[in-house]
Amino acid sequence: MEDIIDKLYNEHALTAEEYRSLLLCQDAEANAYLQQKAQQTTLARFGNAVFIRGLIEISNRCRNNCLYCGIRKSNTMVSRYSLSRETILSCCREGYALGFRTFVLQGGEDVSQTDDWITETVTCIRQEFPDCAITLSLGEKPKEAYQRFFNAGANRYLLRHETFNEKHYGNLHPSEMNQAHRLQCLQWLKDIGYQTGTGIMVGSPGQTIDHLVEDLLFIERFQPQMIGIGPFIPHADTPFADEPAGSIELTLKLLSIFRLMHPSALIPATTALASLSPDGRERGILAGANVVMPNLSPSSVREKYTLYNHKAAFGSEAAEGLQLLVKQLNGIGYQISYLRGDYN
Ligand code: SAH
């Protein structure tokens, strides 16, 4: 197994069979070696600095009905909100004062936040914060819309492919959505010039090791600048309410594999990881993550953006809890970088 890990470390690519055996490997020593190589790679490339991004959840309205997601259209238990442009700008101001130089606008596909409205909002943020990166995570849009947001000043876009396997994609999403279109959107984003992020949920219902191998091979080919992976966590008011949560260990293992596959990628220790385990974020960083995304949304709406149950949004998951985050990172020998942290 160590030969395979060394190969990934040196060549950044493996065959399907090799990925498969790495994923299936239960040997504690081999898994520790994988993590050690991933950590070594991250330290060599980024030192002990972790980039921070301020996450603003701009809307929990969504026209989609993804089976795993707590803010899916048909969940009538959600109290819906859309932030106004002025509220978003004041979140950015608060974040800027705290030291954030990247703002991530994430939300459901809210039809009331039209392409014009998003373009204008990006324009306003770009004007007021010329030195900051603007990341969008607003789902599937027409190519022209992605281009307009980019022209207005957006730099990065996060759109997880969720699963590369078409059939599995179909089991997680309503029939109006499909894997081919998701991948098309990702290609548009990359072609337009966004730093593009993709990724998966680990342990989503029906996911197999072979699906994960397909995801690994896709990400190896696509070479995204950012890779977001977190465990699936059930939400009580979705069709997947009774499904088990994804494994932390497997999530960490995938994180290390992605680090070796793509040494300069920006890889967050995700909120889902931190929500599932009190030291999830630290473990993510020790496995090769180099980004954290504290919550900058107004505290009054944080409870309403529940993609899954027990989602962490306060304490060190909160932008205003930055000192706690500093302490936690220091505790494992890391520190926050207040730089914009673009991919290069
Ligand atoms: N509407 C945007 C943003 C989605 S929320 C889009 O379509 O990209 C961001 C990510 O949260 C999703 O891509 C999904 O991978 C993750 N997510 C959603 N529900 C989840 C759940 N129940 N458990 C874990 N992660 C979840």
Short mmCIF file of C-alpha atoms and ligand atoms in Angstrom, two decimals:
data_model
loop_
_atom_site.label_atom_id
_atom_site.label_comp_id
_atom_site.label_asym_id
_atom_site.label_seq_id
_atom_site.Cartn_x
_atom_site.Cartn_y
_atom_site.Cartn_z
CA MET A 1 0.00 0.00 0.00
CA GLU A 2 2.86 2.38 0.76
CA ASP A 3 4.02 2.02 -2.86
CA ILE A 4 0.64 3.20 -4.07
CA ILE A 5 0.72 6.15 -1.67
CA ASP A 6 4.24 7.03 -2.81
CA LYS A 7 3.09 6.85 -6.41
CA LEU A 8 0.22 9.24 -5.69
CA TYR A 9 2.64 11.54 -3.84
CA ASN A 10 5.09 11.57 -6.74
CA GLU A 11 2.84 11.33 -9.78
CA HIS A 12 -0.48 12.77 -8.51
CA ALA A 13 -2.49 10.11 -10.31
CA LEU A 14 -3.44 6.48 -9.86
CA THR A 15 -5.36 3.86 -11.78
CA ALA A 16 -8.95 3.05 -10.83
CA GLU A 17 -7.77 -0.21 -9.27
CA GLU A 18 -5.17 1.59 -7.16
CA TYR A 19 -7.67 4.18 -5.91
CA ARG A 20 -10.01 1.36 -5.09
CA SER A 21 -7.50 -0.54 -3.01
CA LEU A 22 -6.45 2.64 -1.22
CA LEU A 23 -10.08 3.37 -0.31
CA LEU A 24 -10.65 -0.17 0.86
CA CYS A 25 -7.42 -0.36 2.86
CA GLN A 26 -8.11 -0.77 6.57
CA ASP A 27 -4.49 -1.03 7.64
CA ALA A 28 -3.92 1.59 10.33
CA GLU A 29 -0.25 2.06 9.48
CA ALA A 30 -0.92 2.58 5.79
CA ASN A 31 -3.69 5.06 6.54
CA ALA A 32 -1.40 6.96 8.93
CA TYR A 33 1.26 7.03 6.21
CA LEU A 34 -1.27 8.46 3.72
CA GLN A 35 -2.20 11.21 6.17
CA GLN A 36 1.44 11.94 6.95
CA LYS A 37 2.30 12.35 3.25
CA ALA A 38 -0.74 14.60 2.74
CA GLN A 39 0.24 16.76 5.71
CA GLN A 40 3.81 16.96 4.48
CA THR A 41 2.55 18.06 1.05
CA THR A 42 0.31 20.76 2.52
CA LEU A 43 3.08 22.09 4.77
CA ALA A 44 5.57 22.20 1.89
CA ARG A 45 3.14 24.16 -0.26
CA PHE A 46 1.34 26.42 2.24
CA GLY A 47 3.35 26.24 5.46
CA ASN A 48 1.23 26.07 8.60
CA ALA A 49 -1.16 28.80 7.36
CA VAL A 50 -4.87 28.15 6.87
CA PHE A 51 -6.90 30.53 4.69
CA ILE A 52 -10.21 31.85 5.98
CA ARG A 53 -13.32 32.64 3.92
CA GLY A 54 -16.37 34.43 5.26
CA LEU A 55 -19.48 32.45 4.35
CA ILE A 56 -22.66 34.46 3.78
CA GLU A 57 -25.76 32.31 3.28
CA ILE A 58 -27.75 34.70 1.14
CA SER A 59 -30.95 32.72 0.72
CA ASN A 60 -32.57 29.48 1.82
CA ARG A 61 -35.21 29.63 -0.92
CA CYS A 62 -34.64 27.03 -3.59
CA ARG A 63 -36.43 25.93 -6.73
CA ASN A 64 -34.75 22.51 -6.51
CA ASN A 65 -35.71 19.41 -4.63
CA CYS A 66 -32.42 17.62 -3.97
CA LEU A 67 -33.35 14.67 -1.80
CA TYR A 68 -30.57 15.17 0.76
CA CYS A 69 -30.92 18.89 1.30
CA GLY A 70 -32.83 20.46 4.18
CA ILE A 71 -33.78 23.58 2.20
CA ARG A 72 -35.27 21.62 -0.72
CA LYS A 73 -38.34 23.20 -2.25
CA SER A 74 -40.89 20.82 -0.84
CA ASN A 75 -39.73 21.11 2.77
CA THR A 76 -42.57 23.20 4.18
CA MET A 77 -41.02 23.24 7.67
CA VAL A 78 -38.39 25.79 6.65
CA SER A 79 -38.89 29.44 7.47
CA ARG A 80 -37.66 31.03 4.27
CA TYR A 81 -35.51 34.15 3.92
CA SER A 82 -33.54 36.02 1.27
CA LEU A 83 -30.98 38.59 2.38
CA SER A 84 -31.18 42.07 0.91
CA ARG A 85 -28.20 43.53 -0.89
CA GLU A 86 -27.71 46.00 1.96
CA THR A 87 -27.61 43.15 4.51
CA ILE A 88 -25.09 41.25 2.40
CA LEU A 89 -22.92 44.36 2.17
CA SER A 90 -23.05 44.86 5.91
CA CYS A 91 -21.98 41.22 6.42
CA CYS A 92 -19.02 41.96 4.14
CA ARG A 93 -18.18 45.08 6.15
CA GLU A 94 -18.26 43.13 9.37
CA GLY A 95 -16.14 40.40 7.80
CA TYR A 96 -13.65 42.88 6.40
CA ALA A 97 -13.17 44.43 9.85
CA LEU A 98 -12.52 40.95 11.26
CA GLY A 99 -9.82 40.37 8.63
CA PHE A 100 -11.65 38.37 5.96
CA ARG A 101 -10.48 38.97 2.39
CA THR A 102 -12.75 36.42 0.71
CA PHE A 103 -16.53 36.52 0.81
CA VAL A 104 -18.46 33.43 -0.20
CA LEU A 105 -22.08 34.04 -1.21
CA GLN A 106 -23.90 30.73 -0.96
CA GLY A 107 -27.57 29.98 -1.33
CA GLY A 108 -30.37 27.97 -2.80
CA GLU A 109 -31.43 28.64 -6.36
CA ASP A 110 -33.70 31.51 -5.35
CA VAL A 111 -35.67 32.78 -8.35
CA SER A 112 -36.27 36.12 -6.61
CA GLN A 113 -32.52 36.75 -6.64
CA THR A 114 -32.41 37.15 -10.41
CA ASP A 115 -29.27 37.14 -12.54
CA ASP A 116 -29.55 40.95 -12.76
CA TRP A 117 -29.82 41.21 -9.00
CA ILE A 118 -26.81 38.93 -8.42
CA THR A 119 -24.76 40.83 -11.00
CA GLU A 120 -25.58 44.13 -9.32
CA THR A 121 -24.79 42.70 -5.88
CA VAL A 122 -21.38 41.43 -7.08
CA THR A 123 -20.73 44.86 -8.64
CA CYS A 124 -21.42 46.59 -5.32
CA ILE A 125 -19.15 44.22 -3.35
CA ARG A 126 -16.42 44.56 -5.96
CA GLN A 127 -16.63 48.38 -5.76
CA GLU A 128 -16.51 48.55 -2.00
CA PHE A 129 -13.92 45.77 -1.48
CA PRO A 130 -11.49 45.95 -4.41
CA ASP A 131 -8.88 43.90 -2.54
CA CYS A 132 -11.19 40.99 -1.70
CA ALA A 133 -12.01 37.80 -3.57
CA ILE A 134 -15.68 37.12 -4.28
CA THR A 135 -16.76 33.49 -4.39
CA LEU A 136 -20.22 32.43 -5.50
CA SER A 137 -21.98 29.16 -4.68
CA LEU A 138 -25.44 29.67 -6.11
CA GLY A 139 -26.01 26.52 -8.08
CA GLU A 140 -26.75 26.01 -11.75
CA LYS A 141 -27.18 29.10 -13.93
CA PRO A 142 -27.05 29.77 -17.67
CA LYS A 143 -23.56 30.28 -19.09
CA GLU A 144 -24.37 33.92 -19.84
CA ALA A 145 -25.23 34.51 -16.19
CA TYR A 146 -21.96 32.96 -15.00
CA GLN A 147 -20.16 35.24 -17.48
CA ARG A 148 -21.99 38.35 -16.24
CA PHE A 149 -21.20 37.57 -12.59
CA PHE A 150 -17.56 37.08 -13.58
CA ASN A 151 -17.46 40.34 -15.52
CA ALA A 152 -18.95 42.11 -12.49
CA GLY A 153 -16.02 40.92 -10.40
CA ALA A 154 -16.69 37.42 -9.08
CA ASN A 155 -13.48 35.37 -8.97
CA ARG A 156 -14.40 31.90 -7.78
CA TYR A 157 -17.38 29.54 -8.00
CA LEU A 158 -18.18 26.48 -5.91
CA LEU A 159 -20.41 23.85 -7.49
CA ARG A 160 -20.02 20.34 -6.18
CA HIS A 161 -20.73 17.67 -8.76
CA GLU A 162 -22.06 15.64 -5.74
CA THR A 163 -21.43 12.30 -7.49
CA PHE A 164 -19.98 11.50 -10.90
CA ASN A 165 -22.05 8.38 -11.38
CA GLU A 166 -25.12 9.25 -13.45
CA LYS A 167 -27.40 6.69 -11.87
CA HIS A 168 -26.36 7.64 -8.36
CA TYR A 169 -26.81 11.31 -9.28
CA GLY A 170 -30.33 10.43 -10.37
CA ASN A 171 -31.04 8.81 -6.99
CA LEU A 172 -29.99 11.95 -5.11
CA HIS A 173 -31.77 14.49 -7.28
CA PRO A 174 -35.20 15.13 -8.78
CA SER A 175 -35.72 14.13 -12.41
CA GLU A 176 -35.38 17.73 -13.63
CA MET A 177 -31.71 17.67 -12.67
CA ASN A 178 -28.98 15.59 -14.24
CA GLN A 179 -25.29 14.87 -13.93
CA ALA A 180 -24.49 15.91 -17.50
CA HIS A 181 -25.84 19.40 -16.95
CA ARG A 182 -24.01 19.74 -13.64
CA LEU A 183 -20.76 18.85 -15.41
CA GLN A 184 -21.60 21.23 -18.24
CA CYS A 185 -21.97 24.06 -15.70
CA LEU A 186 -18.57 23.18 -14.21
CA GLN A 187 -16.94 23.27 -17.63
CA TRP A 188 -18.51 26.68 -18.37
CA LEU A 189 -17.23 28.04 -15.08
CA LYS A 190 -13.72 26.85 -15.81
CA ASP A 191 -13.80 28.14 -19.39
CA ILE A 192 -14.97 31.56 -18.25
CA GLY A 193 -11.94 31.77 -15.99
CA TYR A 194 -13.33 31.22 -12.51
CA GLN A 195 -11.23 29.45 -9.93
CA THR A 196 -13.63 26.55 -9.85
CA GLY A 197 -14.48 24.30 -6.96
CA THR A 198 -16.23 20.98 -7.05
CA GLY A 199 -16.62 18.03 -4.75
CA ILE A 200 -18.86 15.47 -3.13
CA MET A 201 -20.67 14.39 -0.02
CA VAL A 202 -19.11 11.31 1.52
CA GLY A 203 -21.58 8.59 2.42
CA SER A 204 -24.55 9.99 0.55
CA PRO A 205 -27.30 7.34 0.33
CA GLY A 206 -26.46 4.64 -2.20
CA GLN A 207 -22.82 5.68 -2.59
CA THR A 208 -20.41 2.80 -3.22
CA ILE A 209 -16.62 2.56 -3.30
CA ASP A 210 -16.85 2.33 -7.09
CA HIS A 211 -18.74 5.63 -7.18
CA LEU A 212 -15.98 7.21 -5.12
CA VAL A 213 -13.39 5.86 -7.56
CA GLU A 214 -15.33 7.55 -10.38
CA ASP A 215 -15.31 10.79 -8.36
CA LEU A 216 -11.56 10.53 -7.81
CA LEU A 217 -10.89 9.95 -11.51
CA PHE A 218 -13.18 12.83 -12.47
CA ILE A 219 -11.45 15.24 -10.10
CA GLU A 220 -8.06 14.01 -11.27
CA ARG A 221 -9.08 14.90 -14.86
CA PHE A 222 -10.99 18.10 -14.17
CA GLN A 223 -8.27 19.62 -11.98
CA PRO A 224 -10.50 21.99 -10.00
CA GLN A 225 -8.77 24.75 -8.08
CA MET A 226 -10.92 23.99 -5.02
CA ILE A 227 -12.19 20.67 -3.70
CA GLY A 228 -15.01 20.56 -1.15
CA ILE A 229 -15.80 17.30 0.58
CA GLY A 230 -17.78 16.67 3.69
CA PRO A 231 -19.76 13.81 5.17
CA PHE A 232 -23.43 13.48 4.24
CA ILE A 233 -25.57 14.30 7.30
CA PRO A 234 -29.29 13.47 7.30
CA HIS A 235 -31.95 16.13 7.70
CA ALA A 236 -35.13 15.07 9.48
CA ASP A 237 -37.50 16.73 6.99
CA THR A 238 -36.08 15.12 3.86
CA PRO A 239 -36.62 11.72 2.22
CA PHE A 240 -33.19 10.73 3.59
CA ALA A 241 -34.13 11.40 7.23
CA ASP A 242 -33.35 7.85 8.34
CA GLU A 243 -30.14 7.37 6.40
CA PRO A 244 -26.89 7.15 8.37
CA ALA A 245 -24.36 9.98 8.27
CA GLY A 246 -21.19 9.57 6.25
CA SER A 247 -17.97 8.37 7.85
CA ILE A 248 -15.52 10.92 9.23
CA GLU A 249 -12.61 8.54 8.67
CA LEU A 250 -13.48 8.03 5.01
CA THR A 251 -13.93 11.79 4.56
CA LEU A 252 -10.48 12.41 6.04
CA LYS A 253 -8.96 9.71 3.88
CA LEU A 254 -10.45 11.22 0.72
CA LEU A 255 -9.20 14.61 1.81
CA SER A 256 -5.65 13.24 2.05
CA ILE A 257 -5.96 11.54 -1.33
CA PHE A 258 -7.13 14.79 -2.93
CA ARG A 259 -4.22 16.65 -1.36
CA LEU A 260 -1.72 14.22 -2.86
CA MET A 261 -3.54 14.23 -6.18
CA HIS A 262 -3.59 18.01 -6.33
CA PRO A 263 -0.94 19.57 -4.03
CA SER A 264 -1.89 23.22 -4.69
CA ALA A 265 -5.67 22.81 -4.41
CA LEU A 266 -7.64 24.86 -1.92
CA ILE A 267 -9.38 22.28 0.24
CA PRO A 268 -11.65 23.33 3.11
CA ALA A 269 -12.12 21.51 6.37
CA THR A 270 -15.88 21.72 5.87
CA THR A 271 -18.65 22.74 8.23
CA ALA A 272 -20.19 19.27 7.81
CA LEU A 273 -17.00 17.72 9.16
CA ALA A 274 -16.98 20.15 12.09
CA SER A 275 -20.69 19.53 12.70
CA LEU A 276 -20.28 15.78 12.95
CA SER A 277 -17.35 15.81 15.35
CA PRO A 278 -16.12 18.48 17.80
CA ASP A 279 -12.55 18.17 16.51
CA GLY A 280 -13.58 17.54 12.89
CA ARG A 281 -12.10 20.75 11.60
CA GLU A 282 -8.71 20.18 13.23
CA ARG A 283 -8.66 16.61 11.96
CA GLY A 284 -9.47 17.92 8.48
CA ILE A 285 -6.51 20.28 8.60
CA LEU A 286 -4.21 17.54 9.84
CA ALA A 287 -5.41 15.38 6.93
CA GLY A 288 -4.45 18.01 4.36
CA ALA A 289 -7.13 20.74 4.30
CA ASN A 290 -5.92 24.35 4.14
CA VAL A 291 -9.10 26.45 4.21
CA VAL A 292 -11.83 27.12 6.76
CA MET A 293 -15.05 28.97 6.06
CA PRO A 294 -16.52 30.56 9.20
CA ASN A 295 -20.11 31.75 9.06
CA LEU A 296 -20.64 35.47 8.42
CA SER A 297 -24.40 35.31 7.91
CA PRO A 298 -26.54 37.48 10.21
CA SER A 299 -27.05 35.34 13.32
CA SER A 300 -30.83 35.72 12.99
CA VAL A 301 -30.86 33.60 9.80
CA ARG A 302 -28.19 31.03 10.65
CA GLU A 303 -30.66 28.55 12.12
CA LYS A 304 -32.73 28.76 8.96
CA TYR A 305 -29.98 27.67 6.60
CA THR A 306 -30.15 24.08 7.74
CA LEU A 307 -28.86 21.89 4.95
CA TYR A 308 -28.65 19.10 7.54
CA ASN A 309 -29.42 18.66 11.23
CA HIS A 310 -27.03 19.94 13.92
CA LYS A 311 -25.19 22.17 11.46
CA ALA A 312 -22.53 24.16 13.30
CA ALA A 313 -22.83 27.93 12.85
CA PHE A 314 -21.66 29.40 16.12
CA GLY A 315 -18.52 29.26 18.28
CA SER A 316 -15.44 28.74 16.15
CA GLU A 317 -17.70 28.10 13.11
CA ALA A 318 -18.78 31.75 13.39
CA ALA A 319 -16.85 34.65 11.94
CA GLU A 320 -17.18 36.51 15.25
CA GLY A 321 -15.66 33.45 16.94
CA LEU A 322 -12.38 33.95 15.11
CA GLN A 323 -10.35 34.09 18.32
CA LEU A 324 -11.60 30.64 19.26
CA LEU A 325 -10.63 29.40 15.81
CA VAL A 326 -7.17 30.94 16.21
CA LYS A 327 -6.81 29.05 19.49
CA GLN A 328 -7.96 25.75 18.01
CA LEU A 329 -5.58 26.10 15.08
CA ASN A 330 -2.71 27.08 17.36
CA GLY A 331 -3.46 23.98 19.38
CA ILE A 332 -2.49 21.82 16.40
CA GLY A 333 0.42 24.03 15.31
CA TYR A 334 -1.36 26.03 12.64
CA GLN A 335 -2.33 29.68 12.24
CA ILE A 336 -4.74 31.77 10.19
CA SER A 337 -3.55 33.47 7.03
CA TYR A 338 -5.36 36.76 6.44
CA LEU A 339 -4.31 36.82 2.78
CA ARG A 340 -6.85 36.48 -0.05
CA GLY A 341 -5.40 33.06 -0.76
CA ASP A 342 -6.01 32.71 -4.47
CA TYR A 343 -5.10 29.52 -6.26
CA ASN A 344 -1.67 29.64 -7.82
N1 SAH B 1 -27.44 25.60 -4.21
C1 SAH B 1 -25.99 25.57 -4.25
C2 SAH B 1 -25.39 25.45 -2.86
C3 SAH B 1 -25.69 24.13 -2.22
S1 SAH B 1 -25.27 24.00 -0.51
C4 SAH B 1 -25.55 24.46 -5.17
O1 SAH B 1 -26.39 23.76 -5.73
O2 SAH B 1 -24.35 24.30 -5.36
C5 SAH B 1 -23.62 23.45 -0.61
C6 SAH B 1 -23.37 21.97 -0.47
O3 SAH B 1 -23.89 21.47 0.73
C7 SAH B 1 -23.99 21.08 -1.51
O4 SAH B 1 -23.28 21.12 -2.71
C8 SAH B 1 -23.99 19.72 -0.84
O5 SAH B 1 -22.84 18.96 -1.24
C9 SAH B 1 -23.89 20.08 0.65
N2 SAH B 1 -25.06 19.51 1.36
C10 SAH B 1 -26.36 19.69 1.10
N3 SAH B 1 -27.12 18.91 1.90
C11 SAH B 1 -26.26 18.21 2.68
C12 SAH B 1 -26.42 17.22 3.69
N4 SAH B 1 -27.62 16.79 4.05
N5 SAH B 1 -25.31 16.72 4.29
C13 SAH B 1 -24.09 17.15 3.93
N6 SAH B 1 -23.88 18.07 2.98
C14 SAH B 1 -24.95 18.60 2.35
#
